[in-house]
Tab-separated table of C-alpha atoms in Angstrom:
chain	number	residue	atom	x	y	z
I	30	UNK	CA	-114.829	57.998	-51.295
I	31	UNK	CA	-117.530	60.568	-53.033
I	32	UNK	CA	-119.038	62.569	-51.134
I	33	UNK	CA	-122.994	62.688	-50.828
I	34	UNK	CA	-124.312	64.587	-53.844
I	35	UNK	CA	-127.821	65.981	-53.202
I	36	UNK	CA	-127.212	68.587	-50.889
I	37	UNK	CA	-128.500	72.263	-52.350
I	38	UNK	CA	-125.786	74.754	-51.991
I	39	UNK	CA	-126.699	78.329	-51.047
I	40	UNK	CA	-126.448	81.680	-51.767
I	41	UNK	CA	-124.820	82.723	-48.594
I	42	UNK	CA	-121.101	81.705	-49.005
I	43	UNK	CA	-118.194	81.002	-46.405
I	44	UNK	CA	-114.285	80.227	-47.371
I	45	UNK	CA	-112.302	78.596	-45.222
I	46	UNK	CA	-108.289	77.762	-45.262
I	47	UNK	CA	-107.279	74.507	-46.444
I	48	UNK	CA	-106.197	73.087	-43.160
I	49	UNK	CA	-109.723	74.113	-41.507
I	50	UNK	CA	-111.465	72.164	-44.960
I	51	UNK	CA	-109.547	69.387	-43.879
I	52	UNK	CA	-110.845	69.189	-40.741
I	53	UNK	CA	-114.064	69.654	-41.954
I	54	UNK	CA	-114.031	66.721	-43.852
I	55	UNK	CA	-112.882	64.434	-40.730
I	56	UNK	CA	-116.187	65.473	-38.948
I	57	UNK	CA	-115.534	68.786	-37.375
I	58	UNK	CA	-117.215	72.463	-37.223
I	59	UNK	CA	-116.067	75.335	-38.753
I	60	UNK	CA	-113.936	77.513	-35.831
I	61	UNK	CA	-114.009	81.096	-36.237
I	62	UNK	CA	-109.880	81.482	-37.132
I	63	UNK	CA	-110.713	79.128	-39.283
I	64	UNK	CA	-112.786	81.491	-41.848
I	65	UNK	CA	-111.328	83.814	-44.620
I	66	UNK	CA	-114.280	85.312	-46.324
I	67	UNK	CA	-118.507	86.059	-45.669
I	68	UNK	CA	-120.786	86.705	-48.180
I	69	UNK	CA	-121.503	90.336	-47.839
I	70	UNK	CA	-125.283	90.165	-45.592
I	71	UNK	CA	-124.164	87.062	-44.247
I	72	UNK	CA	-126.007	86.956	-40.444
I	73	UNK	CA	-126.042	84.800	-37.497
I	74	UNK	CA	-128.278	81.711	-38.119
I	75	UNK	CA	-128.155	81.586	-41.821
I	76	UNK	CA	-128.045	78.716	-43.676
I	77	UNK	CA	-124.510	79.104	-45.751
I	78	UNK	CA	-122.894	76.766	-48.378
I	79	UNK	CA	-118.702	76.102	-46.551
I	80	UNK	CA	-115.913	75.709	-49.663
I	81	UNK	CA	-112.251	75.198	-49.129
I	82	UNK	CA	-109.482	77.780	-50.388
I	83	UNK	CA	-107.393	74.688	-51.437
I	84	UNK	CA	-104.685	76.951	-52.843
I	85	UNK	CA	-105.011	79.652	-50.278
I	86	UNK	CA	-105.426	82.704	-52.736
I	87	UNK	CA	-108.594	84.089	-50.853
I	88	UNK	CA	-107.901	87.213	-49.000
I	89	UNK	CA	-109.362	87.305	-45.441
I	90	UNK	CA	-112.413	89.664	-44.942
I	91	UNK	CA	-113.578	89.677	-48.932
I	92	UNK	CA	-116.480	89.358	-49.461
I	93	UNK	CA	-116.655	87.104	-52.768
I	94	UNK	CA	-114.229	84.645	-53.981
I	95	UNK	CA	-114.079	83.575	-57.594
I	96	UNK	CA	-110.441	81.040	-57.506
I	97	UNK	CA	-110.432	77.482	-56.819
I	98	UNK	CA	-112.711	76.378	-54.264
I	99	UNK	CA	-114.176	72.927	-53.175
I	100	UNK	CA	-117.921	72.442	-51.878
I	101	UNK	CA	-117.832	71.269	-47.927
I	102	UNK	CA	-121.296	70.935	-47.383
I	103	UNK	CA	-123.442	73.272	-45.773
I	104	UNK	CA	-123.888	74.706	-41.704
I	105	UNK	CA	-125.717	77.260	-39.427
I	106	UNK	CA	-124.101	80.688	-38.911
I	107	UNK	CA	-123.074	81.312	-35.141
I	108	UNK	CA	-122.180	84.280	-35.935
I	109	UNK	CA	-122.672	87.520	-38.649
I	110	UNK	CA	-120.295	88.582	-40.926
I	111	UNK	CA	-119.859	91.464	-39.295
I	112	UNK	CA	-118.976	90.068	-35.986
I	113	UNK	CA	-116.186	87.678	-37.574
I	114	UNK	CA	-114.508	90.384	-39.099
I	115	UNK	CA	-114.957	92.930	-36.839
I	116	UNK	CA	-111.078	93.554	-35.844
I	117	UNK	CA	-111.671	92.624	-32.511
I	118	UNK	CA	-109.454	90.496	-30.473
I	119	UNK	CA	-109.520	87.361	-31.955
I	120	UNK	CA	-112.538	85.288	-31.679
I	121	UNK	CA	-112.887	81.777	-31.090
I	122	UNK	CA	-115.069	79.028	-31.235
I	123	UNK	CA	-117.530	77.682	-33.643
I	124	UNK	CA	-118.271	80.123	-36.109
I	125	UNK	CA	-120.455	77.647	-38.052
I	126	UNK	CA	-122.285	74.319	-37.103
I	127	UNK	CA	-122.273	71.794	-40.095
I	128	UNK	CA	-125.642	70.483	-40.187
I	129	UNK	CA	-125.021	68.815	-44.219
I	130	UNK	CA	-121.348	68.087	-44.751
I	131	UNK	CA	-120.643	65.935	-47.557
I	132	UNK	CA	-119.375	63.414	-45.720
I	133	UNK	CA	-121.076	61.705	-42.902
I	134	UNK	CA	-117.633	61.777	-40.448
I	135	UNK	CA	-118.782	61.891	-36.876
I	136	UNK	CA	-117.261	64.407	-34.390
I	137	UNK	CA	-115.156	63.443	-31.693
I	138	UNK	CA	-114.675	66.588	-30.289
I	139	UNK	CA	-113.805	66.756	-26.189
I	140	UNK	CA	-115.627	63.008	-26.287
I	141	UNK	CA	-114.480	61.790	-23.231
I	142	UNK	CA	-111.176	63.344	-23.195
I	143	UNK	CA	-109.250	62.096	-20.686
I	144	UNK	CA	-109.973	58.923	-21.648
I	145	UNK	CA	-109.911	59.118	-25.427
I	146	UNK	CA	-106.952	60.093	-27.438
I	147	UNK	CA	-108.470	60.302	-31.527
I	148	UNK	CA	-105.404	58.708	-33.823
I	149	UNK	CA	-105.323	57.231	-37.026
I	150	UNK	CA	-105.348	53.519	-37.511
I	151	UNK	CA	-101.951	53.039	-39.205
I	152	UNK	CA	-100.739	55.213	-35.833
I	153	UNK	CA	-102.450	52.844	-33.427
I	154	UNK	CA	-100.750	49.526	-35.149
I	155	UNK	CA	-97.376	51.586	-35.006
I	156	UNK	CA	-97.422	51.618	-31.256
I	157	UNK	CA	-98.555	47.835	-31.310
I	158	UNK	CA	-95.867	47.061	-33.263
I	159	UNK	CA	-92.862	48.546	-31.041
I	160	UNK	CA	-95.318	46.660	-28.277
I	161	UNK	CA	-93.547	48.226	-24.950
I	162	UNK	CA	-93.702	46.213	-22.041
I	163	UNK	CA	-93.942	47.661	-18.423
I	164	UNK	CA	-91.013	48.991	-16.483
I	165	UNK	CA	-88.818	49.177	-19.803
I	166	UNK	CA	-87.210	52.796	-21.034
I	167	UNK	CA	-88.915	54.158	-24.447
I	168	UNK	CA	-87.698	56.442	-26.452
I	169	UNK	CA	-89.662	58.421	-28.500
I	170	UNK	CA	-87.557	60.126	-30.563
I	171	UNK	CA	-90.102	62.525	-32.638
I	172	UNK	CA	-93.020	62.532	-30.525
I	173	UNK	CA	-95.432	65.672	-30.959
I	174	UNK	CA	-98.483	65.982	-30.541
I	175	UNK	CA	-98.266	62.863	-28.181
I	176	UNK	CA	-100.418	60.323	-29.657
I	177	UNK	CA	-98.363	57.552	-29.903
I	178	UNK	CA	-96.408	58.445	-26.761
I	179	UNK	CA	-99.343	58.397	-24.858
I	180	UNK	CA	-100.550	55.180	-26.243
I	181	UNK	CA	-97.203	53.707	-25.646
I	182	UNK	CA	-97.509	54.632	-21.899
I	183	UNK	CA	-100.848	52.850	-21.773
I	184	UNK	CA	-99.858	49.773	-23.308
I	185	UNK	CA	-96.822	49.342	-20.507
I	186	UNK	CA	-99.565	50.401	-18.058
I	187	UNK	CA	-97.655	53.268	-17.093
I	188	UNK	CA	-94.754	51.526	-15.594
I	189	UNK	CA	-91.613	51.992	-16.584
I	190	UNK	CA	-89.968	55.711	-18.537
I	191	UNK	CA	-90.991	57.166	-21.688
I	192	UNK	CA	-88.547	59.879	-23.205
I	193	UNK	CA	-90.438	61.972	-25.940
I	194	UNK	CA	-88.243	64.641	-27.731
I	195	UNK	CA	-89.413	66.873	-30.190
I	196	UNK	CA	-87.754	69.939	-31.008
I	197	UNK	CA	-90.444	72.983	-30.821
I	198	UNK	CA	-91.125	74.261	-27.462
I	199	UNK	CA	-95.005	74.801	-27.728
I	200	UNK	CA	-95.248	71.095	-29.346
I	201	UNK	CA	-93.342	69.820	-26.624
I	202	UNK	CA	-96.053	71.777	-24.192
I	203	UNK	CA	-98.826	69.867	-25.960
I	204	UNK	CA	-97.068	66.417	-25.278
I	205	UNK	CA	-97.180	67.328	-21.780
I	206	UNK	CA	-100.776	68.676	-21.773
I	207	UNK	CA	-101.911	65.423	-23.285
I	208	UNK	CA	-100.304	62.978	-20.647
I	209	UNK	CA	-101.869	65.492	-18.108
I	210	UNK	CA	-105.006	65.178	-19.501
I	211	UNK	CA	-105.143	61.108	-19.819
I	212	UNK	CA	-103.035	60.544	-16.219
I	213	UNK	CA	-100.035	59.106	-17.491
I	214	UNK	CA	-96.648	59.382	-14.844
I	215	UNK	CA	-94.330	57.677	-16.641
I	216	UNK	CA	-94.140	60.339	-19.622
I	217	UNK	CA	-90.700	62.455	-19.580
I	218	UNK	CA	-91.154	65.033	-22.455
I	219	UNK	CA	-88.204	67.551	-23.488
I	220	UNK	CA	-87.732	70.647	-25.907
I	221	UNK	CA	-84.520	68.506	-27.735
I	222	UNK	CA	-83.352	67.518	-31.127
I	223	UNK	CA	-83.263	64.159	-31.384
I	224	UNK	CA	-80.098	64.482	-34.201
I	225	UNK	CA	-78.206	65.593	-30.805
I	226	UNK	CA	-79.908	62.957	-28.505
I	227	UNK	CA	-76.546	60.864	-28.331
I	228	UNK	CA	-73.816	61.908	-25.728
I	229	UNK	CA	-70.833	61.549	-26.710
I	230	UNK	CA	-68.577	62.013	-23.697
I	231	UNK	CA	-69.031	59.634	-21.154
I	232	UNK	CA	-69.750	61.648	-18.085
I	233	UNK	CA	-73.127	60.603	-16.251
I	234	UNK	CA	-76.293	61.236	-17.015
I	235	UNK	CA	-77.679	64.166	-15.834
I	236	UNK	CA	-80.844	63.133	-14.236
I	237	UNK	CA	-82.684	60.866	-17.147
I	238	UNK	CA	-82.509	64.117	-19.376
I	239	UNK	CA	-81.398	64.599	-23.005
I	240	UNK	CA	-78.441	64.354	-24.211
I	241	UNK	CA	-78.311	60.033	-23.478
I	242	UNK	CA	-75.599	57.551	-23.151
I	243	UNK	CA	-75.671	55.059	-25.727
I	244	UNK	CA	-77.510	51.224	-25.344
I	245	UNK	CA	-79.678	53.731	-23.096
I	246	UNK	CA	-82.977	52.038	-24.361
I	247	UNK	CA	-85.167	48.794	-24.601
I	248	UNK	CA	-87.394	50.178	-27.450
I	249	UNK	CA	-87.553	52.952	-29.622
I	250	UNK	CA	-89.685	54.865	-32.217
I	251	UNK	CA	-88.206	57.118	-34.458
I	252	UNK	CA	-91.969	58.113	-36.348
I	253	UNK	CA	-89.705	60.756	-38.232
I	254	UNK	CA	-90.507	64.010	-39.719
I	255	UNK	CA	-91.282	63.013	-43.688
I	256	UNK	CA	-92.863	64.215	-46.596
I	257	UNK	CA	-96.631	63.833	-45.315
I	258	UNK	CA	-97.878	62.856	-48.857
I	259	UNK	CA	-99.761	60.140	-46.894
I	260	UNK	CA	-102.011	62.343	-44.838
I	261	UNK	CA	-105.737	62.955	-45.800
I	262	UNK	CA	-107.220	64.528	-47.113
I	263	UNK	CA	-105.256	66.782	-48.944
I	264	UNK	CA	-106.686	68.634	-51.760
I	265	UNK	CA	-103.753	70.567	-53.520
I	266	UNK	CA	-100.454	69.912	-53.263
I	267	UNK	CA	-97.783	73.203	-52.187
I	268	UNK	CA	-94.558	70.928	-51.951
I	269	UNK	CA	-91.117	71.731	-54.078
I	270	UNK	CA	-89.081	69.191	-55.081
I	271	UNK	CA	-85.996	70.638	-53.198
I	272	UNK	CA	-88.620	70.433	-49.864
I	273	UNK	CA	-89.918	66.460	-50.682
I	274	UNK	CA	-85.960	65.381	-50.961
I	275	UNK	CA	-84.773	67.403	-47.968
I	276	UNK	CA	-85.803	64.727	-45.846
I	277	UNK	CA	-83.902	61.567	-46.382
I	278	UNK	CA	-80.717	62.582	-44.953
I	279	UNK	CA	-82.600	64.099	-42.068
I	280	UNK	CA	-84.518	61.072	-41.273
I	281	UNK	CA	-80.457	58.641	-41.935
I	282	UNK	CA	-79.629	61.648	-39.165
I	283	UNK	CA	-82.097	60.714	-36.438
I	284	UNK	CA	-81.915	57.151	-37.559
I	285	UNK	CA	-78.090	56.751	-36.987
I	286	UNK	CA	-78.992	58.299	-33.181
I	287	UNK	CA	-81.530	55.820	-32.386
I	288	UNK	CA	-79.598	52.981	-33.420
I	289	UNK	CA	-76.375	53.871	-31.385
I	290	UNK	CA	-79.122	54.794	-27.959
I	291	UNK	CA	-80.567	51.375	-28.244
I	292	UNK	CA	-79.668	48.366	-25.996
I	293	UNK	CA	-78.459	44.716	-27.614
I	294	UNK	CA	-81.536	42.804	-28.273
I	295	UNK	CA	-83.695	46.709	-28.640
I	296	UNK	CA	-86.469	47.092	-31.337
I	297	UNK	CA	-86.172	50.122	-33.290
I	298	UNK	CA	-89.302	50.741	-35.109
I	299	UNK	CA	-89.151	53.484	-37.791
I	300	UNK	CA	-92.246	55.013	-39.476
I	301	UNK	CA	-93.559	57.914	-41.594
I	302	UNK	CA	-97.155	58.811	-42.514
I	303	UNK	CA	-95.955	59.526	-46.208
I	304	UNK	CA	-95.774	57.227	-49.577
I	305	UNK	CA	-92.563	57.787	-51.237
I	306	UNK	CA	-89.693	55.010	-51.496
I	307	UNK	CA	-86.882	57.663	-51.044
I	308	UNK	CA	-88.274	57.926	-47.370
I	309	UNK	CA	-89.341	54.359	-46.985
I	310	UNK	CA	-88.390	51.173	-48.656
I	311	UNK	CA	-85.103	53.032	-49.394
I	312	UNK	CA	-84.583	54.056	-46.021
I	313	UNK	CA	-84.468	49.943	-44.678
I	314	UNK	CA	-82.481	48.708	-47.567
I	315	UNK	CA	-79.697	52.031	-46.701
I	316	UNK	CA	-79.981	51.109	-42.745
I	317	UNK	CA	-79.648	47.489	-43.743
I	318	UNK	CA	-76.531	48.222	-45.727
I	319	UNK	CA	-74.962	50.289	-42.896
I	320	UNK	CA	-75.621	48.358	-39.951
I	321	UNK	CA	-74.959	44.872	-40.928
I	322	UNK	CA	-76.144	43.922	-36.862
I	323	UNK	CA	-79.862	45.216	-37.532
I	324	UNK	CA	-82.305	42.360	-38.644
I	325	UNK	CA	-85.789	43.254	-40.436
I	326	UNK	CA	-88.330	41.669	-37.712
I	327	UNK	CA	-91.970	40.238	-39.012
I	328	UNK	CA	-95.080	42.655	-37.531
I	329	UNK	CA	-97.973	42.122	-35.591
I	330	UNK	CA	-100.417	43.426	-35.806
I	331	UNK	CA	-99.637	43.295	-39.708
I	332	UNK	CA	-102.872	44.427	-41.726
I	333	UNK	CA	-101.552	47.074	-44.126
I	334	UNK	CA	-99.901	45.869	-47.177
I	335	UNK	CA	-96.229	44.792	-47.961
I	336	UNK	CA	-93.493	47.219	-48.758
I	337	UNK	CA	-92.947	48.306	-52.555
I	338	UNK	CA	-90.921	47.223	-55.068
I	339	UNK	CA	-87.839	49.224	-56.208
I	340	UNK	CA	-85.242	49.695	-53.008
I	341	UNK	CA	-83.365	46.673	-53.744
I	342	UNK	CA	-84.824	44.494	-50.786
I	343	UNK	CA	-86.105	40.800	-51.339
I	344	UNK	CA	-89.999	39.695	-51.255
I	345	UNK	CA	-89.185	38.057	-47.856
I	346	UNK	CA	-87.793	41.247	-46.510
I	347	UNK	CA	-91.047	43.434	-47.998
I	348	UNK	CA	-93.414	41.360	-46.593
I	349	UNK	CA	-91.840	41.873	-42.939
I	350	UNK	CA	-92.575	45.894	-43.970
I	351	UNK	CA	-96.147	47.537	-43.330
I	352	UNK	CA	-97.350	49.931	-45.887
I	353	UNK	CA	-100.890	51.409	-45.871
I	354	UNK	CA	-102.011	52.669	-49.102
I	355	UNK	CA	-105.096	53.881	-49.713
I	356	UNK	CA	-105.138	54.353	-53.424
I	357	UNK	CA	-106.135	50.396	-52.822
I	358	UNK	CA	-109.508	50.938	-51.594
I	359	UNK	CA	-111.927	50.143	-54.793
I	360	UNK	CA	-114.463	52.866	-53.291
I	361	UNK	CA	-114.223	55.520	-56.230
I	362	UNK	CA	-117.491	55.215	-56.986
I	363	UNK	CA	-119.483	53.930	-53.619
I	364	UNK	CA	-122.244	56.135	-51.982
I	365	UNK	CA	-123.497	55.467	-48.907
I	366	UNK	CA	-126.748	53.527	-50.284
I	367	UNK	CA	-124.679	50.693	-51.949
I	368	UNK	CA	-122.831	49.778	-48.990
I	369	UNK	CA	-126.014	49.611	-47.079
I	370	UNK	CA	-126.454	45.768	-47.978
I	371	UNK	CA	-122.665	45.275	-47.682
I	372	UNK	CA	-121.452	42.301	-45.022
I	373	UNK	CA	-119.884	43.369	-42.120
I	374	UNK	CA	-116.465	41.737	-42.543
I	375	UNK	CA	-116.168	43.618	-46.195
I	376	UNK	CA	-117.474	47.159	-44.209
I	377	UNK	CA	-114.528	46.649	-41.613
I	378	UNK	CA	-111.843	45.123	-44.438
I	379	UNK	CA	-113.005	48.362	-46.024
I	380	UNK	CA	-112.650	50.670	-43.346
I	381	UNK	CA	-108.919	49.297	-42.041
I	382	UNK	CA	-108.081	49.892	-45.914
I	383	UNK	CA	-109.420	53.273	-46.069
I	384	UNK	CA	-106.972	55.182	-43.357
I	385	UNK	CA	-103.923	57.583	-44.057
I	386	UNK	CA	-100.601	56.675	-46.448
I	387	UNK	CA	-98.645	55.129	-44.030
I	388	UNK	CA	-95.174	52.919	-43.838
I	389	UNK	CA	-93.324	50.904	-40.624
I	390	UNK	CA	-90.290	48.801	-40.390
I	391	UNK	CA	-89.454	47.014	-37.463
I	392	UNK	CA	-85.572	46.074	-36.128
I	393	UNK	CA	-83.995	44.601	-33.953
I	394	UNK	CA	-80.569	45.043	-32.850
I	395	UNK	CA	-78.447	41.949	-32.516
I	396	UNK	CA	-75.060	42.584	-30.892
I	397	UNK	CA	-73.474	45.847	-29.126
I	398	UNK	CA	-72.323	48.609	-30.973
């Protein structure tokens, strides 16, 4: 969608990395880490114009930057340059308040946050979609930050065991944080690699923790580690080619795991947040090959779009797949004044349509392995 065009930029200039424009764009401030260059006189309450380093070629502390750089919108200095980049310990918190960003996202920063946990939609329908039930054993195989762990928790009303694995420590401590911070008992979360998850000597369990014995679990979600050419927004792309393929045979890895840990009768539901049929439609017509017991199950909630054309699998089987794809959205040219008279069913069709790149496939297991 385009953002609002009349806002006057200003002198007074402030880059900021990619990942912080991002953010930006989703509603937030600018945080102090976040900035890479002040115009030289820049002082606390100024009025500056925020741009993006998209490619990150702007060297922190300069105090111009003529490279590639998108408009933000404009904010209220917290602080001067000179305080920002004055070598001391690292500072943090806002280092500029957006008062005219050029779009109108809202903020949900610490809004009611141990009751509120801010996800995107295709990530709420995922959870939906595995639809845990209470006192069953979930496994989420790839589960930082938490979101969807969380959310699975609070669908089974906390009753019953959720596993989450993800393999870096400090991610791990941020799954833990978050199911501190919303209640939840019923979260397990371990520093583990869910490639190794299965155990292959038969000895027991030791005390619910990773490695796991297989047909250990009614439900799981492998949300695997992909691509990302789905998230947004993303203004410049810094992927090779030998990085975008190196994740199929990771992803057949994890998925081989999950379907030898899952009970007859399981769900398996696999998902990515990127767009490319290597790592999607490819990946269910390859599992359907090579596990002849897994059947492709319908979805619900289903309000994405059907799987693409091109991996070999029939129009009955790409209809039971849910891909979100917002290249779809017809808003290229809409400002906020011509959806004012809009209906409200076309506003929400619009806004369900307008999320992340996004893909899910849903199994279930029909006999022991």
């Amino acid at each position: 969608m385009n953002g609002r065009k009349n806002i006057k930029k200003q002198h007074c200039e402030v880059i900021v990395g990619a990942q912080c424009g991002n953010a930006v764009l989703r509603g937030a401030h600018v945080y102090v880490p976040g900035i890479v260059s002040a115009s030289k006189f820049m002082k606390a309450g100024d009025v500056i114009s925020v741009y993006s380093d998209i490619k990150g070629k702007c060297k922190k502390g300069a105090k111009e930057f003529d490279g590639t750089k998108v408009f933000l919108g404009n904010g209220i200095s917290e602080l001067s340059r000179k305080e920002i980049f004055s070598g001391l310990p690292e500072l943090k918190g806002i280092g500029i308040r957006m008062t005219e960003p050029i779009y109108l996202s809202p903020s949900f920063d610490n809004v009611l946050p141990s009751y509120l946990f801010l996800q995107n939609l295709p990530s709420v329908v995922v959870t939906h979609v595995l639809d845990p039930q209470p006192g069953e054993k979930i496994l989420d195989m790839c589960a930082a930050p938490g979101g969807k762990t969380t959310h699975i928790a609070a669908l089974m009303h906390d009753q019953g065991e959720v596993i989450a694995l993800d393999k870096i420590s400090n991610k791990v401590e941020k799954i833990k944080q978050n199911a501190l911070l919303l209640g939840l008992n019923s979260i397990k979360a371990f520093c583990f690699d869910g490639t190794k998850a299965l155990k292959l000597n038969t000895v027991k369990d030791a005390e619910g923790k990773p490695p796991f014995l297989p047909e250990s679990f009614d439900r799981i979600l492998l949300d695997a580690p992909c691509s990302g050419m789905g998230q947004r927004p993303n203004m410049a792309c810094s992927w090779t080619l030998k990085e975008v393929t190196s994740y199929q045979p990771l992803q057949r890895k994890l998925f081989t795991v999950a379907v030898e840990l899952l009970k007859p009768w399981g769900v398996l539901v696999y998902s990515t947040c990127t767009i490319t049929l290597a790592e999607n439609e490819e990946q269910v017509a390859w599992a359907l090959r090579t596990f002849p017991y897994l059947q492709l199950q319908p979805q619900d909630p289903h309000i994405g779009g059907e799987g693409m054309v091109g991996a070999g699998l029939s129009l009955e089987q790409l209809k039971q797949l849910q891909r979100f794809d917002p290249s779809v959205v017809p808003l290229q040219d809409t400002d906020i004044d011509s959806l004012r008279d809009a209906r409200i069913e076309d506003m929400i069709w619009l806004a369900n349509k307008d999320c992340i790149g996004f893909f899910i496939a849903k199994f279930i297991k029909c006999k022991s392995t």
